[in-house]
GROMACS .gro file of C-alpha atoms in nm:
model
  431
    1MET     CA    1   0.027   0.006   0.018
    2PRO     CA    2   0.177   0.373  -0.029
    3ASP     CA    3  -0.017   0.508   0.184
    4PRO     CA    4  -0.025   0.382   0.520
    5PHE     CA    5  -0.381   0.471   0.659
    6GLY     CA    6  -0.501   0.297   0.338
    7THR     CA    7  -0.627  -0.039   0.289
    8HIS     CA    8  -0.677  -0.320   0.083
    9HIS     CA    9  -1.058  -0.321   0.064
   10SER     CA   10  -1.256  -0.387  -0.211
   11LYS     CA   11  -1.450  -0.768  -0.198
   12ILE     CA   12  -1.500  -0.872  -0.573
   13MET     CA   13  -1.522  -1.233  -0.776
   14ILE     CA   14  -1.427  -1.283  -1.119
   15LEU     CA   15  -1.593  -1.536  -1.281
   16PHE     CA   16  -1.503  -1.733  -1.611
   17ARG     CA   17  -1.744  -2.001  -1.658
   18HIS     CA   18  -1.676  -2.364  -1.819
   19ASP     CA   19  -2.021  -2.289  -2.075
   20GLU     CA   20  -1.786  -1.985  -2.146
   21THR     CA   21  -1.980  -1.655  -1.984
   22ALA     CA   22  -1.778  -1.419  -1.732
   23GLN     CA   23  -2.051  -1.293  -1.406
   24ILE     CA   24  -1.918  -0.995  -1.248
   25ILE     CA   25  -1.952  -1.005  -0.855
   26ILE     CA   26  -1.926  -0.730  -0.565
   27HIS     CA   27  -2.006  -0.828  -0.195
   28THR     CA   28  -1.907  -0.662   0.101
   29ALA     CA   29  -1.795  -1.015   0.319
   30ASN     CA   30  -1.471  -1.047   0.329
   31MET     CA   31  -1.239  -1.420   0.374
   32ILE     CA   32  -1.361  -1.463   0.676
   33TYR     CA   33  -1.601  -1.761   0.829
   34ARG     CA   34  -1.721  -1.493   1.029
   35ASP     CA   35  -1.790  -1.267   0.771
   36TRP     CA   36  -1.976  -1.534   0.511
   37THR     CA   37  -2.170  -1.661   0.837
   38ASN     CA   38  -2.322  -1.462   1.114
   39MET     CA   39  -2.274  -1.151   0.999
   40THR     CA   40  -2.504  -0.863   0.741
   41GLN     CA   41  -2.383  -0.895   0.342
   42ALA     CA   42  -2.527  -0.785   0.109
   43VAL     CA   43  -2.384  -0.877  -0.318
   44TRP     CA   44  -2.482  -0.790  -0.672
   45SER     CA   45  -2.428  -0.993  -0.916
   46SER     CA   46  -2.436  -0.922  -1.288
   47PRO     CA   47  -2.637  -1.178  -1.552
   48LEU     CA   48  -2.387  -1.506  -1.702
   49LEU     CA   49  -2.184  -1.247  -1.996
   50PRO     CA   50  -2.140  -1.420  -2.290
   51LEU     CA   51  -1.809  -1.411  -2.566
   52ARG     CA   52  -1.856  -1.068  -2.771
   53ALA     CA   53  -1.852  -1.196  -3.152
   54LEU     CA   54  -1.632  -0.939  -3.276
   55LYS     CA   55  -1.242  -1.001  -3.319
   56LYS     CA   56  -0.988  -0.871  -3.048
   57SER     CA   57  -0.978  -0.435  -3.001
   58SER     CA   58  -0.577  -0.389  -2.945
   59GLY     CA   59  -0.618  -0.073  -2.693
   60GLY     CA   60  -0.583  -0.161  -2.331
   61ALA     CA   61  -0.954  -0.061  -2.254
   62ALA     CA   62  -1.244  -0.165  -2.330
   63ASP     CA   63  -1.265   0.046  -2.637
   64ASP     CA   64  -1.203   0.456  -2.664
   65ILE     CA   65  -1.630   0.547  -2.735
   66GLY     CA   66  -1.818   0.751  -2.462
   67HIS     CA   67  -2.018   0.470  -2.334
   68PRO     CA   68  -2.390   0.698  -2.110
   69ILE     CA   69  -2.382   0.620  -1.726
   70GLY     CA   70  -2.516   0.297  -1.615
   71ASN     CA   71  -2.453   0.144  -2.004
   72GLY     CA   72  -2.350  -0.193  -2.000
   73LYS     CA   73  -2.032  -0.047  -2.197
   74ARG     CA   74  -1.946   0.197  -1.920
   75PHE     CA   75  -2.004  -0.048  -1.663
   76GLN     CA   76  -1.749  -0.208  -1.864
   77THR     CA   77  -1.496   0.073  -1.923
   78ASP     CA   78  -1.519   0.176  -1.564
   79LEU     CA   79  -1.411  -0.170  -1.420
   80ILE     CA   80  -1.136  -0.229  -1.673
   81GLN     CA   81  -0.981   0.135  -1.523
   82TYR     CA   82  -1.060  -0.003  -1.179
   83PHE     CA   83  -0.789  -0.301  -1.271
   84ALA     CA   84  -0.539  -0.070  -1.418
   85ALA     CA   85  -0.433   0.111  -1.118
   86TYR     CA   86  -0.334  -0.280  -1.015
   87GLU     CA   87  -0.054  -0.266  -1.330
   88ARG     CA   88   0.078  -0.548  -1.424
   89ARG     CA   89  -0.031  -0.763  -1.162
   90THR     CA   90  -0.446  -0.713  -1.300
   91LYS     CA   91  -0.287  -0.764  -1.720
   92ASP     CA   92  -0.401  -1.072  -1.857
   93LEU     CA   93  -0.747  -1.016  -1.648
   94ILE     CA   94  -0.838  -0.717  -1.856
   95SER     CA   95  -0.707  -0.946  -2.133
   96GLN     CA   96  -0.979  -1.139  -2.101
   97LEU     CA   97  -1.250  -0.915  -1.937
   98GLN     CA   98  -1.243  -0.758  -2.267
   99ASP     CA   99  -1.366  -1.052  -2.456
  100TYR     CA  100  -1.747  -1.004  -2.271
  101ASP     CA  101  -2.050  -0.923  -2.353
  102PHE     CA  102  -2.140  -0.660  -2.113
  103SER     CA  103  -2.422  -0.426  -2.283
  104ALA     CA  104  -2.599  -0.696  -2.044
  105ILE     CA  105  -2.503  -0.495  -1.724
  106LYS     CA  106  -2.804  -0.260  -1.599
  107ALA     CA  107  -2.562  -0.069  -1.320
  108ALA     CA  108  -2.285   0.193  -1.278
  109PHE     CA  109  -1.956   0.182  -1.137
  110ILE     CA  110  -1.759   0.315  -0.871
  111GLY     CA  111  -1.441   0.241  -0.729
  112SER     CA  112  -1.169   0.391  -0.547
  113ALA     CA  113  -0.766   0.366  -0.510
  114PRO     CA  114  -0.482   0.495  -0.400
  115SER     CA  115  -0.406   0.813  -0.625
  116ARG     CA  116  -0.484   1.156  -0.645
  117GLN     CA  117  -0.760   1.300  -0.830
  118LYS     CA  118  -0.811   1.594  -1.061
  119PRO     CA  119  -1.202   1.663  -1.024
  120GLY     CA  120  -1.043   1.931  -1.321
  121ALA     CA  121  -0.867   1.705  -1.550
  122ALA     CA  122  -1.175   1.446  -1.522
  123ASP     CA  123  -1.356   1.351  -1.824
  124PRO     CA  124  -1.691   1.145  -1.667
  125SER     CA  125  -1.822   1.155  -2.071
  126LYS     CA  126  -1.524   0.807  -2.073
  127LYS     CA  127  -1.504   0.686  -1.807
  128THR     CA  128  -1.591   0.789  -1.429
  129SER     CA  129  -1.360   0.905  -1.173
  130PHE     CA  130  -1.289   0.740  -0.860
  131GLY     CA  131  -1.488   0.803  -0.463
  132TRP     CA  132  -1.638   1.018  -0.412
  133PRO     CA  133  -1.577   1.300  -0.743
  134GLY     CA  134  -1.692   0.909  -0.960
  135LEU     CA  135  -2.002   0.907  -0.730
  136LYS     CA  136  -2.082   1.233  -0.812
  137GLU     CA  137  -2.044   1.217  -1.204
  138ILE     CA  138  -2.289   0.874  -1.152
  139LEU     CA  139  -2.553   1.080  -0.882
  140SER     CA  140  -2.599   1.376  -1.109
  141GLN     CA  141  -2.713   1.122  -1.414
  142VAL     CA  142  -2.922   0.911  -1.248
  143SER     CA  143  -3.264   1.051  -1.316
  144ILE     CA  144  -3.518   1.179  -0.975
  145PRO     CA  145  -3.873   1.177  -0.981
  146SER     CA  146  -4.010   1.488  -0.881
  147GLN     CA  147  -4.348   1.447  -0.628
  148VAL     CA  148  -4.574   1.701  -0.677
  149ASP     CA  149  -4.753   1.581  -0.322
  150ALA     CA  150  -4.501   1.466  -0.155
  151THR     CA  151  -4.526   1.591   0.181
  152SER     CA  152  -4.157   1.573   0.302
  153PRO     CA  153  -3.813   1.547   0.220
  154PRO     CA  154  -3.593   1.285   0.017
  155HIS     CA  155  -3.448   1.106   0.245
  156ILE     CA  156  -3.033   0.978   0.242
  157VAL     CA  157  -2.959   0.707   0.437
  158THR     CA  158  -2.627   0.532   0.503
  159GLN     CA  159  -2.570   0.200   0.654
  160ILE     CA  160  -2.225   0.106   0.695
  161SER     CA  161  -1.981  -0.044   0.933
  162SER     CA  162  -1.698   0.191   0.993
  163ILE     CA  163  -1.640   0.527   1.012
  164ALA     CA  164  -1.286   0.703   1.045
  165THR     CA  165  -1.196   0.976   1.224
  166LEU     CA  166  -1.352   1.246   0.984
  167GLY     CA  167  -1.239   1.543   1.223
  168ALA     CA  168  -1.320   1.784   1.509
  169GLN     CA  169  -1.578   2.036   1.229
  170PRO     CA  170  -1.761   1.868   0.992
  171THR     CA  171  -1.621   1.984   0.723
  172TRP     CA  172  -1.624   1.641   0.487
  173ILE     CA  173  -1.894   1.493   0.559
  174THR     CA  174  -2.123   1.814   0.483
  175HIS     CA  175  -1.891   1.835   0.145
  176PHE     CA  176  -1.980   1.456   0.171
  177HIS     CA  177  -2.331   1.483   0.240
  178GLY     CA  178  -2.370   1.743  -0.103
  179VAL     CA  179  -2.246   1.502  -0.354
  180LEU     CA  180  -2.522   1.229  -0.139
  181ALA     CA  181  -2.748   1.458  -0.256
  182GLN     CA  182  -2.598   1.568  -0.612
  183GLU     CA  183  -2.885   1.661  -0.844
  184PRO     CA  184  -2.891   1.637  -1.227
  185SER     CA  185  -2.789   1.935  -1.391
  186ASP     CA  186  -3.040   1.965  -1.577
  187SER     CA  187  -3.372   1.726  -1.772
  188LYS     CA  188  -3.153   1.641  -2.042
  189VAL     CA  189  -2.881   1.478  -1.874
  190MET     CA  190  -3.176   1.310  -1.671
  191THR     CA  191  -3.257   1.076  -1.949
  192ASN     CA  192  -3.012   1.045  -2.173
  193HIS     CA  193  -2.884   0.687  -2.007
  194LEU     CA  194  -3.192   0.573  -2.194
  195PRO     CA  195  -3.275   0.417  -2.502
  196LYS     CA  196  -3.438   0.685  -2.774
  197SER     CA  197  -3.798   0.462  -2.661
  198ARG     CA  198  -3.825   0.564  -2.385
  199LYS     CA  199  -3.702   0.980  -2.435
  200THR     CA  200  -4.054   1.025  -2.428
  201HIS     CA  201  -4.291   0.747  -2.238
  202SER     CA  202  -4.160   0.805  -1.924
  203ILE     CA  203  -4.405   0.886  -1.656
  204PHE     CA  204  -4.146   1.091  -1.560
  205SER     CA  205  -4.163   1.373  -1.825
  206LYS     CA  206  -3.909   1.669  -1.864
  207ARG     CA  207  -4.153   1.910  -1.753
  208GLU     CA  208  -4.268   1.759  -1.467
  209LEU     CA  209  -3.986   1.750  -1.346
  210THR     CA  210  -3.900   1.986  -0.965
  211ARG     CA  211  -3.654   2.071  -0.745
  212PRO     CA  212  -3.694   1.835  -0.424
  213LYS     CA  213  -3.688   1.969  -0.126
  214PRO     CA  214  -3.338   1.955   0.137
  215ALA     CA  215  -3.267   1.643   0.117
  216LYS     CA  216  -3.261   1.456   0.509
  217PHE     CA  217  -2.942   1.224   0.633
  218SER     CA  218  -2.925   0.943   0.892
  219VAL     CA  219  -2.659   0.666   0.919
  220ILE     CA  220  -2.737   0.388   1.023
  221PHE     CA  221  -2.476   0.212   1.279
  222PRO     CA  222  -2.469  -0.024   1.598
  223THR     CA  223  -2.492   0.047   1.978
  224PRO     CA  224  -2.315  -0.184   2.220
  225GLU     CA  225  -2.662  -0.347   2.341
  226GLU     CA  226  -2.697  -0.464   1.934
  227ILE     CA  227  -2.300  -0.557   1.916
  228ARG     CA  228  -2.436  -0.797   2.313
  229SER     CA  229  -2.708  -0.924   2.131
  230SER     CA  230  -2.613  -0.999   1.783
  231LEU     CA  231  -2.567  -1.363   1.681
  232ASP     CA  232  -2.216  -1.447   1.796
  233GLY     CA  233  -2.200  -1.153   2.068
  234TYR     CA  234  -1.902  -0.937   2.158
  235ALA     CA  235  -1.643  -1.151   1.837
  236SER     CA  236  -1.898  -0.936   1.602
  237GLY     CA  237  -1.743  -0.600   1.770
  238GLY     CA  238  -1.396  -0.718   1.576
  239SER     CA  239  -1.540  -0.538   1.237
  240ILE     CA  240  -1.713  -0.306   1.316
  241HIS     CA  241  -1.516   0.071   1.452
  242TRP     CA  242  -1.559   0.393   1.526
  243LYS     CA  243  -1.307   0.515   1.779
  244LEU     CA  244  -1.469   0.771   2.043
  245GLN     CA  245  -1.171   0.864   2.263
  246SER     CA  246  -0.995   1.096   2.157
  247PRO     CA  247  -1.151   1.521   2.216
  248GLN     CA  248  -1.199   1.568   1.818
  249GLN     CA  249  -1.354   1.222   1.834
  250GLN     CA  250  -1.531   1.310   2.061
  251LYS     CA  251  -1.658   1.646   1.887
  252GLN     CA  252  -1.682   1.423   1.597
  253LEU     CA  253  -1.961   1.192   1.805
  254GLU     CA  254  -2.130   1.511   1.915
  255TYR     CA  255  -2.205   1.659   1.551
  256MET     CA  256  -2.304   1.331   1.398
  257HIS     CA  257  -2.521   1.169   1.705
  258PRO     CA  258  -2.867   1.339   1.517
  259TRP     CA  259  -2.853   1.154   1.234
  260LEU     CA  260  -2.749   0.805   1.391
  261CYS     CA  261  -3.024   0.579   1.431
  262HIS     CA  262  -3.053   0.222   1.515
  263TRP     CA  263  -2.916  -0.111   1.352
  264ASN     CA  264  -3.127  -0.356   1.530
  265PRO     CA  265  -3.431  -0.127   1.701
  266PRO     CA  266  -3.547  -0.201   2.091
  267PRO     CA  267  -3.903  -0.387   2.143
  268THR     CA  268  -3.998  -0.044   2.195
  269SER     CA  269  -3.966   0.059   1.895
  270ASN     CA  270  -4.331  -0.048   1.721
  271LEU     CA  271  -4.244  -0.085   1.389
  272GLN     CA  272  -4.522   0.049   1.205
  273ASP     CA  273  -4.606  -0.201   0.996
  274GLY     CA  274  -4.416  -0.598   1.061
  275ASN     CA  275  -4.408  -0.644   0.686
  276ARG     CA  276  -4.125  -0.419   0.727
  277ASN     CA  277  -3.873  -0.678   0.901
  278SER     CA  278  -3.512  -0.736   0.704
  279HIS     CA  279  -3.489  -1.052   0.965
  280ARG     CA  280  -3.154  -0.940   0.995
  281GLY     CA  281  -3.163  -0.762   1.269
  282LEU     CA  282  -2.901  -1.033   1.537
  283ALA     CA  283  -2.674  -0.995   1.235
  284ALA     CA  284  -2.427  -0.775   1.313
  285PRO     CA  285  -2.389  -0.512   0.998
  286HIS     CA  286  -2.053  -0.544   0.760
  287VAL     CA  287  -2.318  -0.467   0.492
  288LYS     CA  288  -2.195  -0.163   0.364
  289THR     CA  289  -2.519   0.087   0.163
  290TYR     CA  290  -2.637   0.461   0.056
  291ILE     CA  291  -2.995   0.447  -0.075
  292ARG     CA  292  -3.174   0.787  -0.153
  293PHE     CA  293  -3.560   0.718  -0.047
  294SER     CA  294  -3.789   0.916  -0.213
  295ASP     CA  295  -3.877   1.069   0.058
  296GLU     CA  296  -3.919   0.986   0.472
  297GLU     CA  297  -4.256   0.745   0.434
  298GLU     CA  298  -3.971   0.496   0.262
  299ASN     CA  299  -4.161   0.368   0.024
  300THR     CA  300  -3.983   0.429  -0.288
  301ILE     CA  301  -3.617   0.455  -0.346
  302ASP     CA  302  -3.461   0.734  -0.619
  303TRP     CA  303  -3.139   0.567  -0.594
  304ALA     CA  304  -2.917   0.232  -0.425
  305MET     CA  305  -2.562   0.153  -0.382
  306ILE     CA  306  -2.373  -0.172  -0.219
  307THR     CA  307  -2.007  -0.069  -0.180
  308SER     CA  308  -1.714  -0.197   0.018
  309ALA     CA  309  -1.612   0.191   0.119
  310ASN     CA  310  -1.730   0.277   0.427
  311LEU     CA  311  -1.704   0.656   0.593
  312SER     CA  312  -1.401   0.798   0.586
  313ARG     CA  313  -1.161   0.975   0.393
  314GLN     CA  314  -0.919   0.730   0.286
  315ALA     CA  315  -1.157   0.567   0.079
  316TRP     CA  316  -1.401   0.828  -0.042
  317GLY     CA  317  -1.143   1.053  -0.053
  318ASP     CA  318  -1.027   1.400   0.139
  319VAL     CA  319  -1.164   1.725   0.006
  320VAL     CA  320  -1.014   2.000  -0.270
  321ASN     CA  321  -0.694   2.037  -0.149
  322LYS     CA  322  -0.455   2.415  -0.264
  323LYS     CA  323  -0.344   2.161  -0.552
  324GLU     CA  324  -0.634   2.093  -0.699
  325GLU     CA  325  -0.604   1.705  -0.558
  326VAL     CA  326  -0.832   1.437  -0.406
  327TRP     CA  327  -0.643   1.229  -0.231
  328ILE     CA  328  -0.800   0.853  -0.224
  329GLN     CA  329  -0.581   0.648   0.006
  330SER     CA  330  -0.816   0.257  -0.007
  331TRP     CA  331  -0.899   0.007  -0.296
  332GLU     CA  332  -1.318  -0.007  -0.248
  333ALA     CA  333  -1.546  -0.107  -0.553
  334GLY     CA  334  -1.878  -0.087  -0.564
  335VAL     CA  335  -2.169  -0.077  -0.721
  336VAL     CA  336  -2.512   0.211  -0.768
  337VAL     CA  337  -2.813   0.142  -0.952
  338TRP     CA  338  -3.145   0.323  -0.994
  339PRO     CA  339  -3.482   0.264  -1.128
  340ALA     CA  340  -3.427   0.365  -1.490
  341LEU     CA  341  -3.181   0.123  -1.556
  342PHE     CA  342  -3.461  -0.116  -1.485
  343ASP     CA  343  -3.780   0.028  -1.744
  344GLU     CA  344  -3.869  -0.262  -1.963
  345ALA     CA  345  -3.990  -0.072  -2.241
  346VAL     CA  346  -3.971  -0.206  -2.553
  347GLU     CA  347  -3.950   0.056  -2.982
  348GLY     CA  348  -4.267   0.139  -3.075
  349VAL     CA  349  -4.437   0.056  -2.728
  350GLU     CA  350  -4.567   0.343  -2.428
  351SER     CA  351  -4.359   0.257  -2.144
  352ALA     CA  352  -4.528   0.368  -1.761
  353GLY     CA  353  -4.187   0.357  -1.637
  354ALA     CA  354  -3.962   0.218  -1.416
  355ILE     CA  355  -3.988   0.197  -0.984
  356MET     CA  356  -3.799   0.041  -0.744
  357VAL     CA  357  -3.875  -0.075  -0.368
  358PRO     CA  358  -3.744  -0.161  -0.082
  359VAL     CA  359  -3.814  -0.542  -0.005
  360PHE     CA  360  -3.787  -0.722   0.323
  361GLY     CA  361  -3.664  -1.078   0.406
  362LYS     CA  362  -3.733  -1.181   0.034
  363ASN     CA  363  -3.521  -1.038  -0.342
  364LEU     CA  364  -3.827  -0.930  -0.564
  365PRO     CA  365  -4.207  -0.682  -0.490
  366VAL     CA  366  -4.524  -0.833  -0.456
  367THR     CA  367  -4.844  -0.688  -0.420
  368GLY     CA  368  -4.814  -0.586  -0.045
  369ASP     CA  369  -4.459  -0.363  -0.093
  370ILE     CA  370  -4.628  -0.165  -0.402
  371PRO     CA  371  -4.689   0.110  -0.205
  372GLN     CA  372  -4.992   0.420  -0.361
  373ILE     CA  373  -4.794   0.591  -0.582
  374HIS     CA  374  -4.804   0.950  -0.653
  375HIS     CA  375  -4.527   1.058  -0.871
  376ALA     CA  376  -4.613   1.303  -1.086
  377GLY     CA  377  -4.693   1.219  -1.425
  378THR     CA  378  -4.858   0.856  -1.280
  379ALA     CA  379  -5.224   1.030  -1.309
  380ALA     CA  380  -5.499   0.873  -1.506
  381ASP     CA  381  -5.464   1.096  -1.795
  382ASN     CA  382  -5.055   1.055  -1.778
  383CYS     CA  383  -5.077   0.627  -1.729
  384GLY     CA  384  -5.444   0.558  -1.931
  385GLY     CA  385  -5.529   0.525  -1.478
  386LYS     CA  386  -5.241   0.213  -1.497
  387LEU     CA  387  -5.009   0.172  -1.229
  388PRO     CA  388  -4.664   0.179  -1.398
  389ALA     CA  389  -4.528  -0.162  -1.513
  390THR     CA  390  -4.177  -0.199  -1.368
  391PHE     CA  391  -4.167  -0.187  -1.050
  392VAL     CA  392  -3.815  -0.334  -0.926
  393GLY     CA  393  -3.703  -0.446  -0.535
  394LEU     CA  394  -3.459  -0.389  -0.389
  395ARG     CA  395  -3.352  -0.649  -0.090
  396MET     CA  396  -3.311  -0.449   0.276
  397PRO     CA  397  -3.071  -0.525   0.574
  398TYR     CA  398  -3.207  -0.317   0.820
  399ASN     CA  399  -3.602  -0.224   0.936
  400LEU     CA  400  -3.830   0.076   0.859
  401PRO     CA  401  -3.963   0.327   0.995
  402LEU     CA  402  -3.597   0.355   1.124
  403HIS     CA  403  -3.523   0.438   1.467
  404GLN     CA  404  -3.325   0.740   1.556
  405TYR     CA  405  -3.054   0.738   1.863
  406ALA     CA  406  -3.175   0.834   2.240
  407ALA     CA  407  -3.005   1.178   2.372
  408ASP     CA  408  -2.790   0.948   2.604
  409GLU     CA  409  -2.692   0.634   2.390
  410LYS     CA  410  -2.408   0.618   2.205
  411PRO     CA  411  -2.202   0.425   1.920
  412TRP     CA  412  -2.002   0.064   1.903
  413CYS     CA  413  -1.656   0.150   2.013
  414ALA     CA  414  -1.429  -0.193   1.978
  415THR     CA  415  -1.179   0.055   2.111
  416MET     CA  416  -1.301   0.065   2.435
  417LYS     CA  417  -1.377  -0.187   2.741
  418TYR     CA  418  -1.776  -0.377   2.847
  419GLY     CA  419  -1.815  -0.528   3.111
  420GLU     CA  420  -2.132  -0.615   3.068
  421PRO     CA  421  -2.098  -0.988   2.951
  422ASP     CA  422  -2.343  -1.059   2.651
  423TRP     CA  423  -2.542  -1.356   2.561
  424LYS     CA  424  -2.243  -1.618   2.499
  425GLY     CA  425  -2.113  -1.452   2.920
  426GLN     CA  426  -1.842  -1.295   2.708
  427THR     CA  427  -1.709  -0.962   2.836
  428TRP     CA  428  -1.494  -0.684   2.585
  429GLU     CA  429  -1.134  -0.572   2.678
  430GLY     CA  430  -1.122  -0.339   2.328
  431TYR     CA  431  -0.781  -0.330   2.182
   0.00000   0.00000   0.00000
């Protein structure tokens, strides 16, 4: 590692199969027993990718043509760019990946690699930057449907297993929240990733788009009690990190506390809807998800990301320095998805659009997961009285609604001692 505080944190599998297809697996679990058994994780898997029926190109990248973010060919370009950062070690892997057709993928790849990025020199029309500049580029291309009668702002929920020391002042987290709240720069951007046949038939037409209200932010992180009661008890806490001892770290906790929510809410929280239980509360979180819900009712999702990247400057990059550089110290890998990528429009057939909904304890939505949607454009005069044609389910790792920390509650800190025994009768000496 080029930097002492950086880490190789990505979790990726590239599968080359005997049926001459390849598959990309991006997940959150390390190769240790506990991660694959008693902790909550997430996985994104690509469709099976066939070999291309084209001659090999002589270049080192998939091609030199710019592809829109969310397009499978763009995913291939960005994935190869990530592996190219390993230099000679992945030369053969890159050569293999160039032989496959990625067009079936509906997602954006977001990576980090130790580097000093110059946002001013980026070319997002051809490749996605690393770290938060790349995330900003992706989210600027995500179409956010307007809600004409929304009574609350969008709700952006960060759920991670580690929070680094970010500083005594909220400079970095405020900047990062601005990235997460990134809006498309204009209505053209909101539809430029869709095939021509979808642009004029989406229920979210350009004339109906309005600037949304400022987003609300929440951060899900377990408390000591939630670690004590988890399947592995205190042993789970060895994989979950937030240092709280120094004055600087205490000031960070102070400004972050209003955003903190429970991973496994106590029974007294009384979930409003028993069907919104992920059934993962006792499996301590090693998963990392960033989700923008359309509003505080959390019935629909504007975009979602699973990634290896926690809340840290090493993972996402620091703010731009005097040299106009963003310093990234770690390797990370993730995927961003959003509803419009799954609009199943066909040429000549009017599409009613796509909506992403949270699902609990299963992978696909059923009738009970479909809320009464009030997006602009879903009225009978726009959709012929029908609900949108495509509903996309996102498997949720945590319960909804969220349950905020009480004023006297603190997050788990693995470097502190805890004398109260866990359910196995063990105490925690810290490290």
